[in-house]
XYZ file of C-alpha atoms in Angstrom:
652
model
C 110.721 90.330 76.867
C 112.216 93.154 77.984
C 116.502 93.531 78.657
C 117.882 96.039 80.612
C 121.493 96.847 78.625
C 123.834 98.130 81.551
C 126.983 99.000 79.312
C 124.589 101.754 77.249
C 123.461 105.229 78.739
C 125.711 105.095 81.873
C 127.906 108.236 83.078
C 130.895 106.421 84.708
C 131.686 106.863 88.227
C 134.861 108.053 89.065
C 136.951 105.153 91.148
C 140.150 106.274 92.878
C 141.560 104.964 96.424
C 139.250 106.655 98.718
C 136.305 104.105 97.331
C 138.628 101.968 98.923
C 137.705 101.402 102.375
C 138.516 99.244 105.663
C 136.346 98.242 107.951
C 137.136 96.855 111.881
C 136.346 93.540 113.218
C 133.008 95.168 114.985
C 132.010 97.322 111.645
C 132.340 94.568 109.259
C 129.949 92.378 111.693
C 127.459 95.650 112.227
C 127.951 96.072 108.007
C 127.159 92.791 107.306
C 125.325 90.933 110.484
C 124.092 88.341 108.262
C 127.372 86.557 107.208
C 127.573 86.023 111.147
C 123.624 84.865 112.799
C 121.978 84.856 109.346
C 118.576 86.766 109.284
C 117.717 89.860 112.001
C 114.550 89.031 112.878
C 112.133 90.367 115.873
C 112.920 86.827 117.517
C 108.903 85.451 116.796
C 110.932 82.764 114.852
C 113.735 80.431 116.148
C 116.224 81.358 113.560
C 116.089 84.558 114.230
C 119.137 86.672 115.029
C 118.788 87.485 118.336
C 118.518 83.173 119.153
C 121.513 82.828 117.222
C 123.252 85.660 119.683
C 122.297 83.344 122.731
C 123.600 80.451 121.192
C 126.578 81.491 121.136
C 127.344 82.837 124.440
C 125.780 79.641 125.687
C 127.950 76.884 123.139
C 131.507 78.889 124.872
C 129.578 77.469 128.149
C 128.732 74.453 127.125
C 132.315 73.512 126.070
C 133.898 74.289 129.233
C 131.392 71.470 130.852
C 132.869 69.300 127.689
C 136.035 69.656 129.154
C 134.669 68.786 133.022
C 134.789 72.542 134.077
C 131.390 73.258 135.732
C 128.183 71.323 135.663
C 125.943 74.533 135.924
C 124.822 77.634 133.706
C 122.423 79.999 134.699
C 120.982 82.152 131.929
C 118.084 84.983 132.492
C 116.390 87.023 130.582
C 115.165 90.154 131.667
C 111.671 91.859 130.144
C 112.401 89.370 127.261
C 115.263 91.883 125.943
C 117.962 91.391 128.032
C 120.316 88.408 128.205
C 122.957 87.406 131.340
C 124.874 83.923 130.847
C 126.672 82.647 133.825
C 128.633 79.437 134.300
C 131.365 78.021 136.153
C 133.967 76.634 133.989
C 137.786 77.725 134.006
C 137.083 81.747 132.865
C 138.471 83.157 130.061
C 141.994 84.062 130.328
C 141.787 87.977 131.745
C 145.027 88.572 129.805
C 143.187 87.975 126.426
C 139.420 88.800 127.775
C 139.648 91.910 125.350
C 140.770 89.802 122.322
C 138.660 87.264 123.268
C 135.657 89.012 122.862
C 136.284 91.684 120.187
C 139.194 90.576 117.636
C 137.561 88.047 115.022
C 139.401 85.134 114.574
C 140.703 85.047 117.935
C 140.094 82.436 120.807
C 141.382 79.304 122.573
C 138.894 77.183 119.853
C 142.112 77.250 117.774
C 144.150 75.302 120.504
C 142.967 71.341 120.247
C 143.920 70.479 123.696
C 141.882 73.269 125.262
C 139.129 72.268 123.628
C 138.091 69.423 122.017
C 135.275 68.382 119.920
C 133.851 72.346 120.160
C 131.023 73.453 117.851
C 132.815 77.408 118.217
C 136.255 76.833 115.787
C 136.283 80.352 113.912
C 136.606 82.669 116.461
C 133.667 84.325 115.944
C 130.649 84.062 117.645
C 130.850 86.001 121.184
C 132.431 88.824 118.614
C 129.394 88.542 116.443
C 127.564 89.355 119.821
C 129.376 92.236 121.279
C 128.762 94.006 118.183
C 125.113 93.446 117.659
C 124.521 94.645 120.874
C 124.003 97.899 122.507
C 125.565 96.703 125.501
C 127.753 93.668 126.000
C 129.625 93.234 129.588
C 131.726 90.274 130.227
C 133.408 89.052 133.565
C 136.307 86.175 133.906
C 136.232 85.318 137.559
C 139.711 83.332 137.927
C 141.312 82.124 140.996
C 140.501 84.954 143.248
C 140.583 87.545 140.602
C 137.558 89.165 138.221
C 138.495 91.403 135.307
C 134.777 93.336 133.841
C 134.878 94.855 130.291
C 131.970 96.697 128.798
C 131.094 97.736 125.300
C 128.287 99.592 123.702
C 128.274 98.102 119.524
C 131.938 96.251 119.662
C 133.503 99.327 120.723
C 134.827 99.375 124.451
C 133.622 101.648 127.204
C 135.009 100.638 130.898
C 138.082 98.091 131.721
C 137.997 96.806 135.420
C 140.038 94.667 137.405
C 140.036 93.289 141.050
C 139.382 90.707 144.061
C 136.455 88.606 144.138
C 135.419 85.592 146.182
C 132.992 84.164 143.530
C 133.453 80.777 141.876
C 135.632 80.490 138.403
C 134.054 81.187 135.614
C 132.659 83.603 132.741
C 129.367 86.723 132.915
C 128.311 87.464 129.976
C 125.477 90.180 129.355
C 124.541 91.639 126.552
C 121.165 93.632 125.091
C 120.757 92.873 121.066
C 120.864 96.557 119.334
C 116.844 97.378 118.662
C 118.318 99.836 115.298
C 119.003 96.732 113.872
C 116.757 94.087 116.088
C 113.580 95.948 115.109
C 110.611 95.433 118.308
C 112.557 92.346 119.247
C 111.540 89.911 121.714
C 112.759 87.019 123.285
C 110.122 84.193 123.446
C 110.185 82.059 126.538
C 108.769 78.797 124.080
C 111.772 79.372 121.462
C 114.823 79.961 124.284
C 113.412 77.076 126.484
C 113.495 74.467 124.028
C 116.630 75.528 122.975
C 118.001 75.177 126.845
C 116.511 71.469 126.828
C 117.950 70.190 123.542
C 121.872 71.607 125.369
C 120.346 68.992 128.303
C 119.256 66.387 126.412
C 123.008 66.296 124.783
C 124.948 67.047 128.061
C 124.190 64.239 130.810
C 124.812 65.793 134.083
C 124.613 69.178 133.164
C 121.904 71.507 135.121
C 120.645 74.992 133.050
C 118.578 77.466 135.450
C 116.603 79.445 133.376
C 114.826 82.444 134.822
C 114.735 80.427 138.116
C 113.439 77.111 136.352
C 115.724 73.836 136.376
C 116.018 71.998 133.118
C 118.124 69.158 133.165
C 118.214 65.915 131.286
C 119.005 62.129 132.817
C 118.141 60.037 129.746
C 119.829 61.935 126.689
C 118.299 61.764 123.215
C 115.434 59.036 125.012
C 114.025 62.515 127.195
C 114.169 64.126 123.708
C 112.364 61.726 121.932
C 109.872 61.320 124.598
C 109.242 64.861 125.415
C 108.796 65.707 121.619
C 106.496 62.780 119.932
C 103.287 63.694 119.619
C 101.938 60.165 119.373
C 102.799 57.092 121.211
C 105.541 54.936 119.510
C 105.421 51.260 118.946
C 107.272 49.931 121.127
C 110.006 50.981 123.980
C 112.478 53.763 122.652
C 116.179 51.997 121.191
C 118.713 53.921 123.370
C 122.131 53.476 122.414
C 124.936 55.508 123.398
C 128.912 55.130 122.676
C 132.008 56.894 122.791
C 131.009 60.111 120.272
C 127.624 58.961 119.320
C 124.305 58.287 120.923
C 121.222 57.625 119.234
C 117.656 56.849 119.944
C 114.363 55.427 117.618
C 110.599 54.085 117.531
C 108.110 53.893 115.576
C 104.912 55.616 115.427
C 101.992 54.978 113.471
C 102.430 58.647 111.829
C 103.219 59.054 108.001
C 106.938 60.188 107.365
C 110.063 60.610 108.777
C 111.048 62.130 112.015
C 115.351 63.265 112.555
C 116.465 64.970 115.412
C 120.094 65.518 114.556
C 122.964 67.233 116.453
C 127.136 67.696 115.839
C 129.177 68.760 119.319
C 125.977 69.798 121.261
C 124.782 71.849 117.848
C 121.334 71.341 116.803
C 121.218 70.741 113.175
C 117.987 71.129 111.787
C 119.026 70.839 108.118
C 120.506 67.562 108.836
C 123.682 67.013 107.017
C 126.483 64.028 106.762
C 125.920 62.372 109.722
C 121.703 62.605 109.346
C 122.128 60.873 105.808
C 124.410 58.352 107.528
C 122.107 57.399 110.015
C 118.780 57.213 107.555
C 120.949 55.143 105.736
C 122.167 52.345 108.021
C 119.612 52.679 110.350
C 116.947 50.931 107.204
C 119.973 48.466 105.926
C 120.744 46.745 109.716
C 117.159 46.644 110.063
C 116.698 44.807 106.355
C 119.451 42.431 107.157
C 118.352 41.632 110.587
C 115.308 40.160 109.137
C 116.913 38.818 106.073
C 114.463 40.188 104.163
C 113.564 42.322 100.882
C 111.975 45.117 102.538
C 112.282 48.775 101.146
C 114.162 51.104 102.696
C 110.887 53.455 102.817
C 108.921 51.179 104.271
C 111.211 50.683 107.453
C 111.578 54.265 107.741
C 107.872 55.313 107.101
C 106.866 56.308 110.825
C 110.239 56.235 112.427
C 111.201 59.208 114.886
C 114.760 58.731 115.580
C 117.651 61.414 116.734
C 121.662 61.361 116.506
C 124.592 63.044 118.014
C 127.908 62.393 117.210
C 130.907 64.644 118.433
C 133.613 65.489 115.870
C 136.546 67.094 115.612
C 137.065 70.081 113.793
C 133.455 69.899 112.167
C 132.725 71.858 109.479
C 129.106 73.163 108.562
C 127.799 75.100 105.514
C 127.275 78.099 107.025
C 128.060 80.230 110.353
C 125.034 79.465 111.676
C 125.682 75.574 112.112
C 122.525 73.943 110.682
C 123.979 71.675 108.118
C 126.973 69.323 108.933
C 129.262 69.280 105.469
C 132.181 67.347 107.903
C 132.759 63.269 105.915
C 135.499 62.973 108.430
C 135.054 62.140 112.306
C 138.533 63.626 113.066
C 141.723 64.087 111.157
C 143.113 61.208 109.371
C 140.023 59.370 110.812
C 136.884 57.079 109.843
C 134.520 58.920 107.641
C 131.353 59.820 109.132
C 129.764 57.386 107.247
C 131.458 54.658 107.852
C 131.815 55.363 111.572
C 127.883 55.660 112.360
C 127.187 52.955 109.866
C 129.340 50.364 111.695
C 127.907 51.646 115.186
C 124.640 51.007 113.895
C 125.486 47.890 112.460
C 126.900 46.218 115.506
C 124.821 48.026 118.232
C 121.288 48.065 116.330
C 121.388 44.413 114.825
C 122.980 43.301 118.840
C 119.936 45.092 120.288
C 117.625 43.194 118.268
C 119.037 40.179 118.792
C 118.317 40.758 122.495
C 115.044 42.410 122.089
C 113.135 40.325 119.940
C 109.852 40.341 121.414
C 109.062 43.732 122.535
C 111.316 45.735 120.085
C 112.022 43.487 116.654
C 108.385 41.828 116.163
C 106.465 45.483 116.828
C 109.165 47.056 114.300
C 108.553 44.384 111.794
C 104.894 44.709 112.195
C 104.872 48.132 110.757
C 107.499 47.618 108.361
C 104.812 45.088 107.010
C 101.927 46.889 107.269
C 103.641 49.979 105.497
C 104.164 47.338 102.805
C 100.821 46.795 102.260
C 99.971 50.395 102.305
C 102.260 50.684 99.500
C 101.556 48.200 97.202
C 97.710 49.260 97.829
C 98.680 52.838 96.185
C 101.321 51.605 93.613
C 99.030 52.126 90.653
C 97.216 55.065 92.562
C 101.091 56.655 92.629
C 102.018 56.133 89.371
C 98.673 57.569 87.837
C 98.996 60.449 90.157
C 102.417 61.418 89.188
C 101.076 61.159 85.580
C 98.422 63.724 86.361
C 100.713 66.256 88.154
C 102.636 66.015 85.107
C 99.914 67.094 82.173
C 98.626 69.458 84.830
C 101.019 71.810 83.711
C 101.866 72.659 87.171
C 103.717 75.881 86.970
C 100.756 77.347 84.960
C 97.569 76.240 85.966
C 98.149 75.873 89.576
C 101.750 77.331 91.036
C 102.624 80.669 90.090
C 106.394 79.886 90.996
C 109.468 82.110 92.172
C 113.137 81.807 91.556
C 114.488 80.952 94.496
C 113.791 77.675 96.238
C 114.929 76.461 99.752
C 116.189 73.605 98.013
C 118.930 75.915 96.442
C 121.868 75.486 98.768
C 124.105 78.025 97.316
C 121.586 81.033 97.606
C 121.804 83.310 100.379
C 117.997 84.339 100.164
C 116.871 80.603 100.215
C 115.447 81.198 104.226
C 112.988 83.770 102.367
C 111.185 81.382 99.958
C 107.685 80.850 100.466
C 104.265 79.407 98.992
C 101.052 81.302 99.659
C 98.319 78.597 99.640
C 95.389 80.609 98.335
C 91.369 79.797 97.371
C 90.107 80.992 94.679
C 91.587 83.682 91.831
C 90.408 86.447 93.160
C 92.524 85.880 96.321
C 95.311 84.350 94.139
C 95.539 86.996 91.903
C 95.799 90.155 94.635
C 98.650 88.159 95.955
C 100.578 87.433 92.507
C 100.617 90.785 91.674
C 101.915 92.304 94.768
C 104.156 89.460 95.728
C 108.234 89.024 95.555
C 108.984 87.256 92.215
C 112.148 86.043 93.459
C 111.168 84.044 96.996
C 107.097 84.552 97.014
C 105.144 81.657 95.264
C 101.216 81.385 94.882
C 99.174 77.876 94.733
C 95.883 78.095 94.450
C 93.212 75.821 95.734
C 89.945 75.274 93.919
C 86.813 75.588 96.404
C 87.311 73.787 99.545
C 90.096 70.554 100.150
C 88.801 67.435 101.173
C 88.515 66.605 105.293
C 90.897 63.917 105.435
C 91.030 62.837 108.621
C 91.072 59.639 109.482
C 91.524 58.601 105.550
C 95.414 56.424 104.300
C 97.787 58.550 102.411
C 96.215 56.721 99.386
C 93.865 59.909 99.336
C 96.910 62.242 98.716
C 96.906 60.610 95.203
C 93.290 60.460 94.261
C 92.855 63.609 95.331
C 93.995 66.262 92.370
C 94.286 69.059 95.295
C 96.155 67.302 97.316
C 98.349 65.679 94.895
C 98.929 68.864 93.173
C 99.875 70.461 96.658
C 102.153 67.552 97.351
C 103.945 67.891 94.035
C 104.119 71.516 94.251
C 105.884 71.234 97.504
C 107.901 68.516 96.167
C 107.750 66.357 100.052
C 106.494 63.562 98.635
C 109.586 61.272 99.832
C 109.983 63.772 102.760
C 111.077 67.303 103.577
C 114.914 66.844 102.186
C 113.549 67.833 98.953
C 110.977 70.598 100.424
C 111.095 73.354 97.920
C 109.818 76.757 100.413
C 111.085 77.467 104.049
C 107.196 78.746 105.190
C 104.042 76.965 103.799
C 101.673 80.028 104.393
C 98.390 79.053 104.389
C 96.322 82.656 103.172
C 93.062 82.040 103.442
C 90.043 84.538 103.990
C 89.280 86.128 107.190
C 85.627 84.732 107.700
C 83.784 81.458 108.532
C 84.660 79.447 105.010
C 87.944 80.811 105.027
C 89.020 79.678 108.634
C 87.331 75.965 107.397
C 89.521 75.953 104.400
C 92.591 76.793 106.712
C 91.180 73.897 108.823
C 91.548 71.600 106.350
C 94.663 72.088 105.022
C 96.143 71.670 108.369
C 94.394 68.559 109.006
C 95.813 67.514 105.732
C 99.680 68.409 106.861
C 99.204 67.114 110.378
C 97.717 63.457 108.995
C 100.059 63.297 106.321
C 103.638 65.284 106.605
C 103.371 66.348 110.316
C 107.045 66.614 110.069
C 106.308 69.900 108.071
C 104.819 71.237 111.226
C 106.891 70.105 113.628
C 109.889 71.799 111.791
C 108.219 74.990 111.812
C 107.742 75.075 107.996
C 103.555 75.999 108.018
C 102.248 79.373 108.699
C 99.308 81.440 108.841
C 99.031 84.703 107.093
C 97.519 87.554 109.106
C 95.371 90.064 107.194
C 93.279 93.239 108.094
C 90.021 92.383 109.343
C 89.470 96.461 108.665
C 90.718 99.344 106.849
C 89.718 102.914 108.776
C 90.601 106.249 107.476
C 89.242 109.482 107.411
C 89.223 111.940 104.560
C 88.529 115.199 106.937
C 92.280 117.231 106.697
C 91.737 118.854 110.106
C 92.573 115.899 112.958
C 94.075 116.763 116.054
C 97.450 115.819 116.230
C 97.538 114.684 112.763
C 101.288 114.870 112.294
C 101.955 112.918 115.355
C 99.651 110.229 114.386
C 100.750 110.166 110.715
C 104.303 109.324 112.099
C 103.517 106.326 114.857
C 101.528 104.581 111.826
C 104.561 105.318 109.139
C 106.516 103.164 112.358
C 103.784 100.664 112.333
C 103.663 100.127 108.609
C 99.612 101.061 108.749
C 99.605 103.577 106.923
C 99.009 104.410 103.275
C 100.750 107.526 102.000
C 97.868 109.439 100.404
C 98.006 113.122 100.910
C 93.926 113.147 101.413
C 93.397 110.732 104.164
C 95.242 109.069 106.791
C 94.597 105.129 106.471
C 95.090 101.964 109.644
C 94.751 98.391 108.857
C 93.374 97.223 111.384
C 94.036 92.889 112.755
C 91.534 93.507 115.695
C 88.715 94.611 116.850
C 90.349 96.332 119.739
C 92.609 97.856 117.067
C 89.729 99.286 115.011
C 88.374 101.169 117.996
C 91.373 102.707 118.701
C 91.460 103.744 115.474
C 88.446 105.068 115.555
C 89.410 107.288 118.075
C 92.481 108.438 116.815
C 90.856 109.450 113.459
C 88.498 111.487 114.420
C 84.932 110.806 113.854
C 82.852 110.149 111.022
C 85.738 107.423 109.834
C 85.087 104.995 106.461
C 85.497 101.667 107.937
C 85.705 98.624 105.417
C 85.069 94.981 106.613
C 87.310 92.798 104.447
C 85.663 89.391 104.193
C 87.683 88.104 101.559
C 91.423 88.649 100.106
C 89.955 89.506 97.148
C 88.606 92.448 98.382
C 92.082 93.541 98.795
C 93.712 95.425 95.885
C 96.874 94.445 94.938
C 98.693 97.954 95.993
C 97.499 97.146 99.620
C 98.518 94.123 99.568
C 101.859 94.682 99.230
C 101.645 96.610 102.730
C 100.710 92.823 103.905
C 103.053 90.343 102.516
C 105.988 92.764 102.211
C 109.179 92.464 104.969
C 106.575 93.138 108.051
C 104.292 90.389 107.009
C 102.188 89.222 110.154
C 102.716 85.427 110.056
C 101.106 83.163 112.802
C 103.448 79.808 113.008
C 101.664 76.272 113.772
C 103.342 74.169 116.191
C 103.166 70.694 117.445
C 103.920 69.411 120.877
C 103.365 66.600 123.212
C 100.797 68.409 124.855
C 98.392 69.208 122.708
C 96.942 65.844 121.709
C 96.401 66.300 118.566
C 95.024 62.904 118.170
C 91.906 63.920 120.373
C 91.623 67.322 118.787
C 91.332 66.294 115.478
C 89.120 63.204 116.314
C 86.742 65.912 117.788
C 86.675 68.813 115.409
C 87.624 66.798 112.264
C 85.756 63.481 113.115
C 82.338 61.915 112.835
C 81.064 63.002 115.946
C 79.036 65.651 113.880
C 75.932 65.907 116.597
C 78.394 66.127 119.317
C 79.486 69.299 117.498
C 76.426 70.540 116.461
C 75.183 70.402 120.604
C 78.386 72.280 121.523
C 77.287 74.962 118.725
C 74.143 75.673 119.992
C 75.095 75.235 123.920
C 77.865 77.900 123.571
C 75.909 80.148 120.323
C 76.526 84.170 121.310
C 73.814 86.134 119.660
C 73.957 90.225 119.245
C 71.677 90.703 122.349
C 74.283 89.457 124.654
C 77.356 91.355 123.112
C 78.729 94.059 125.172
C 78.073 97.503 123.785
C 81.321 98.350 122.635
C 81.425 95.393 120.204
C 78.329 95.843 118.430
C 79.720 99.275 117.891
C-alpha cells in the first residue's frame, strides 16, 4: 500500500493578502459554472448545461402565467445554438432590468406576493445565464415603454431605452459561450420534451416552439399517455386539487414508473413529495380492499406522476432535481401528510365510484403480481445467497468509489458501469478507466434472450442476477448505484448480439432504467489509420485539427486517427497520405489499454437508448427477439448484400 505523506518534502508557499482575491457576481459563475447548471456538457444529454440555461429563462416565464400574466411563450432556437424566449407577462421592472439580470441574489422571487409558489427563489438563474453566454440581450416591454440591455460574459455592452407598441412582457436571447460549451448543440428531442412537460403542468398555457404549438388540455393524463410505452390496464386515475394533481395505471411492465414535479419543476430524482405519493398511493389502495396485500405488489407495474405546488420549496441542489421541502408552506401541513390525505380521500372516493372499470382491473394485477411473487420466493432468497458467496466486487465488478447513490458527492453524475464480455475486453478497460466514477462488470460469453420469459429468470440466471445485484435495482432505481449503464461490447456481429441482449434484458425487466436515460452505448474505433512517412503535406495543420478532435496519438513518428466510420476512415486516408497502416478492430481486446484511455476519457462517444410511445417496442422485440426464427431467417436472405454489389469505394 502505498501513502503519499504531504507534511514531508514540501517547500512552503508564501501566503500574504494578494492570494486573497474577490471575484464579481459574473466571475464567480464563469469560475465555478457548476455550483449554478451542474455539468457543461455539449447538450447530447438532457442535463447538460446548456438545458439547464433554457430552463431558466423559461421557469421566470412560466411564473408570470402562474400569476395570470400571459398565456403564451414563444421560444426559438436558431442553428441549434442560439436561444430567444419571448412571453407576455407583466415585464421586468426596467428600473431594476440591470440588477435583475446581473447582481446574484437579486429579483422579485424574494417578494411572496409577486410571486407565489415559484420554482426561481435564489436569485440566480437568468444571472447564471448572462454569464455563460457570449451574448445575452434582454428586453422589458412595459406599458408603452421597452428598455434593451446587452452583455457579452455578464459584463454589459449597450443600455437602450424607448417607445414601443408591442405587448408587455420580457426578450430574452442569449448564445451559451462555446470556450466553455465545447461543440454544443441544442437537440430538438431534449428541448421539446422539456417544452411539453411546462404544458402538461400549466393548463391553458400555449409554447410555440420554432413555429410548432405544444400545448396541453389534460395535465399529467396527456403526460402519462404520451409517455407509456405499453397500454395500461385500465382508464388513467386523474385527480387534480388545489396544489396537487396526480394521475396512475397500471401496465403489465415490471417496476415502477414516477413522473414527479414541484412548481412546474421536473424532478427526476424524485424527492419528499415522490416518497409521499409511493407511499399512500399502495396504503389507500390496501385499505380499499381490506386486504393484506404488499405494498410491492400494488406498485409492481404502476406508472403514475405528481405535482404539487409549494411555497418556498427547497431542493438539494441548484439544479432542482430533488425536492428536500417536508413542509407545503410555512407553518403548514407537511408534505407528507398533505398528499397522503389527498390520496386518501380522493383515491379510495374514486374507487368507490369506479369499481368496475378501475378497482377490479387494479386488483387483478395486484393479484397476479402476488402470484408472481410467491412463485420466485425461494428462487429470491437462493439468488441473493449466490450473489453473496460470489464475491461480487472480485470476481465480477471491478468497483469505483463514487456511487450515484452518494448524495453528498459532487462527482456522483459521473459514475458509471462498463458492461463488458470477456477479460480481454474487461481488462483494457480496468486499466485505463477512472478509479473514482468508472466501474467494470464483466459478462461471461453471451446473456440469455429473455424475452418473453417472468422476472423469475433474473434469479436463476447467475448473469443476470449478478448484473441486478451489481446495479443494486432490484426494488427499483432509488437505490441505482451508476448514473450511465454503458453497455461496451465489441464492434462486430457477436458483439452487437450481446448488446442485443442485454437491452432486451433492461427493456423486459427494469425499462424504467431506459426510460430515465440511465443505459448507454459505448462508441469505439472501428479503425486506427496512421502513417509513419514524416513528409505529409500540411502535416502541422492536420496534426492540430486531430489534437481538437481528440484522434490523435502524440507519437513523434506517425500521426494516428481513430476512426467510428467508414466515411471517416477514407477521409483519413486521404489526409495521411498514402500507403497508410489501417487496423480493423474487431474486438476491445484488441485495444491496448493506453488507447483506450483516448476512448473512455472526458470525450467518450456514448450513444443513449431511449424509449417512447412510438417505437413499439412490444412489436420490435416480438420480431427480432421472438420465435419467429424463419420469419427472420427469410428477411436475411431477401435483403443479404454480398461484395459484388458494394459500391467501389466501400470495398476499398
Amino acid at each position: 500500500m502505498e501513502i503519499n505523506d504531504n507534511t514531508q518534502n514540501h517547500q512552503q508557499v508564501e501566503y500574504t493578502d494578494d492570494n486573497i482575491r474577490h471575484l464579481s457576481d459574473m466571475e464567480h459563475v464563469r469560475t465555478r459554472p457548476g455550483m449554478y447548471i451542474g455539468r457543461l456538457g455539449d447538450g447530447s444529454l438532457p442535463e447538460d448545461g446548456i438545458y439547464v440555461l433554457l430552463k431558466e429563462v423559461i421557469d421566470n416565464s412560466i411564473d408570470e402565467f402562474k400569476m395570470h400574466a400571459g398565456d403564451r411563450i414563444e421560444v426559438d432556437i436558431d442553428e441549434n445554438l442560439r436561444v430567444s424566449v419571448r412571453d407576455y407577462g407583466r415585464g421586468i421592472p426596467q428600473g431594476k432590468l440591470v440588477e435583475a439580470v446581473s447582481m446574484l441574489n437579486t429579483g422579485g422571487k424574494y417578494d411572496s406576493k409577486a410571486f407565489k409558489k415559484s420554482v426561481g427563489l435564489n436569485g440566480v438563474g437568468v444571472k447564471a445565464v448572462n454569464a455563460l453566454s457570449s451574448r445575452f440581450e434582454v428586453k422589458s416591454y412595459r406599458e408603452g415603454k421597452v428598455r434593451a440591455i446587452t452583455f457579452a460574459k455578464g459584463i454589459k455592452q449597450e443600455d437602450h431605452t424607448g417607445k414601443t407598441k408591442d405587448e408587455d412582457g420580457t426578450y430574452i436571447f442569449f448564445e451559451p459561450d462555446n470556450t466553455l460549451f465545447k461543440d454544443y448543440s441544442f437537440h430538438d428531442e431534449i428541448v421539446e420534451t422539456m417544452l411539453r412537460n411546462y404544458t402538461y403542468l400549466n393548463s391553458g398555457l400555449t409554447i410555440m416552439y420554432n413555429g410548432r404549438r405544444i400545448k396541453s388540455r389534460n395535465g399529467l393524463e396527456d403526460l402519462l399517455n404520451d409517455s407509456m410505452t405499453t397500454d395500461g390496464l385500465y382508464p388513467i386515475v386523474h385527480i387534480v386539487g388545489e396544489d396537487i394533481e396526480i394521475a396512475f395505471t397500471h401496465t403489465n411492465q415490471y417496476g415502477e414508473e414516477y413522473h414527479s414535479f414541484v412548481n412546474g419543476q421536473n424532478t427526476t430524482q424524485g424527492g419528499t413529495h415522490q416518497s409521499a405519493f409511493k407511499e399512500h398511493i399502495a396504503k389507500t389502495i390496501k385499505e380499499y380492499f381490506d386486504k393484506n396485500y404488499e405494498y410491492t405488489d400494488i406498485r409492481n407495474g404502476i406508472v403514475a406522476a405528481i405535482a404539487i405546488n409549494v411555497e418556498e420549496p427547497v431542493f438539494e441542489s441548484q439544479t432542482k432535481i430533488k425536492l428536500g421541502s417536508t413542509l407545503m408552506a410555512p407553518g403548514g401541513d407537511t408534505i407528507n401528510k398533505y398528499v397522503g390525505d389527498f390520496i386518501k380521500r380522493e383515491v379510495d372516493n374514486f374507487l368507490h365510484i369506479h369499481k368496475d372499470d378501475v378497482a377490479d382491473p387494479l386488483e387483478a394485477k395486484v393479484k397476479e403480481n402476488e402470484r408472481e411473487r410467491k412463485a420466485m420466493a425461494g428462487v429470491t432468497k437462493m439468488a441473493r445467497e449466490r450473489a453473496k458467496k460470489a464475491n461480487l466486487h472480485n470476481r465480477k465488478l471491478r468497483d469505483c468509489r463514487i456511487h450515484y447513490s452518494d448524495t453528498k458527492s459532487d462527482r456522483k453524475e459521473e459514475s458509471c458501469i462498463f458492461i463488458t464480455e470477456g477479460d480481454s475486453a474487461s481488462g483494457s478497460i480496468t486499466k485505463s478507466r477512472d478509479v473514482n466514477t468508472q466501474a467494470v462488470f464483466s459478462l461471461r460469453g453471451k446473456p440469455l434472450n429473455c424475452f418473453g420469459l417472468t422476472k423469475k429468470v433474473v434469479y436463476e440466471n447467475e448473469e443476470f442476477n449478478l448484473l441486478q445485484a451489481a446495479l443494486d435495482i432490484e426494488d427499483g432505481l432509488d437505490t441505482l448505484r451508476y448514473n450511465k449503464v454503458i453497455v461496451a461490447t465489441d464492434a462486430d456481429v457477436d458483439g452487437m448480439h450481446i448488446r442485443l441482449l442485454i437491452i432486451t434484458f433492461f427493456l423486459q425487466f427494469f425499462p424504467e432504467l431506459i426510460k430515465k436515460g440511465h443505459v448507454y452505448v459505448l462508441q469505439t474505433p472501428l479503425f486506427r489509420v496512421r502513417n509513419r512517412r514524416t513528409k505529409i503535406k500540411d502535416k502541422q495543420v492536420i496534426e492540430d485539427a486531430d489534437v481538437r478532435m481528440g484522434t490523435k496519438e502524440k507519437r513523434s513518428d506517425f500521426i494516428t486517427r481513430y476512426c467510428y466510420t467508414d466515411e471517416e476512415r477514407r477521409k483519413a486516408i486521404q489526409d495521411l497520405g498514402p500507403d497508410p497502416e489501417i487496423t480493423r478492430f474487431k474486438g476491445l481486446g484488441e485495444i491496448s489499454p493506453d488507447e483506450f484511455a483516448h476512448f473512455i476519457g472526458p470525450d467518450m462517444r456514448l450513444e443513449q437508448v431511449t424509449l417512447h410511445k412510438t417505437d413499439q417496442v412490444q412489436k420490435l422485440l416480438e420480431y427480432y427477439m421472438g420465435k419467429n426464427t424463419m420469419e427472420r431467417q427469410n428477411f436475411i436472405i431477401d435483403n443479404l448484400v454480398v461484395e459484388e454489389d458494394l459500391p467501389e469505394e466501400l470495398e476499398a
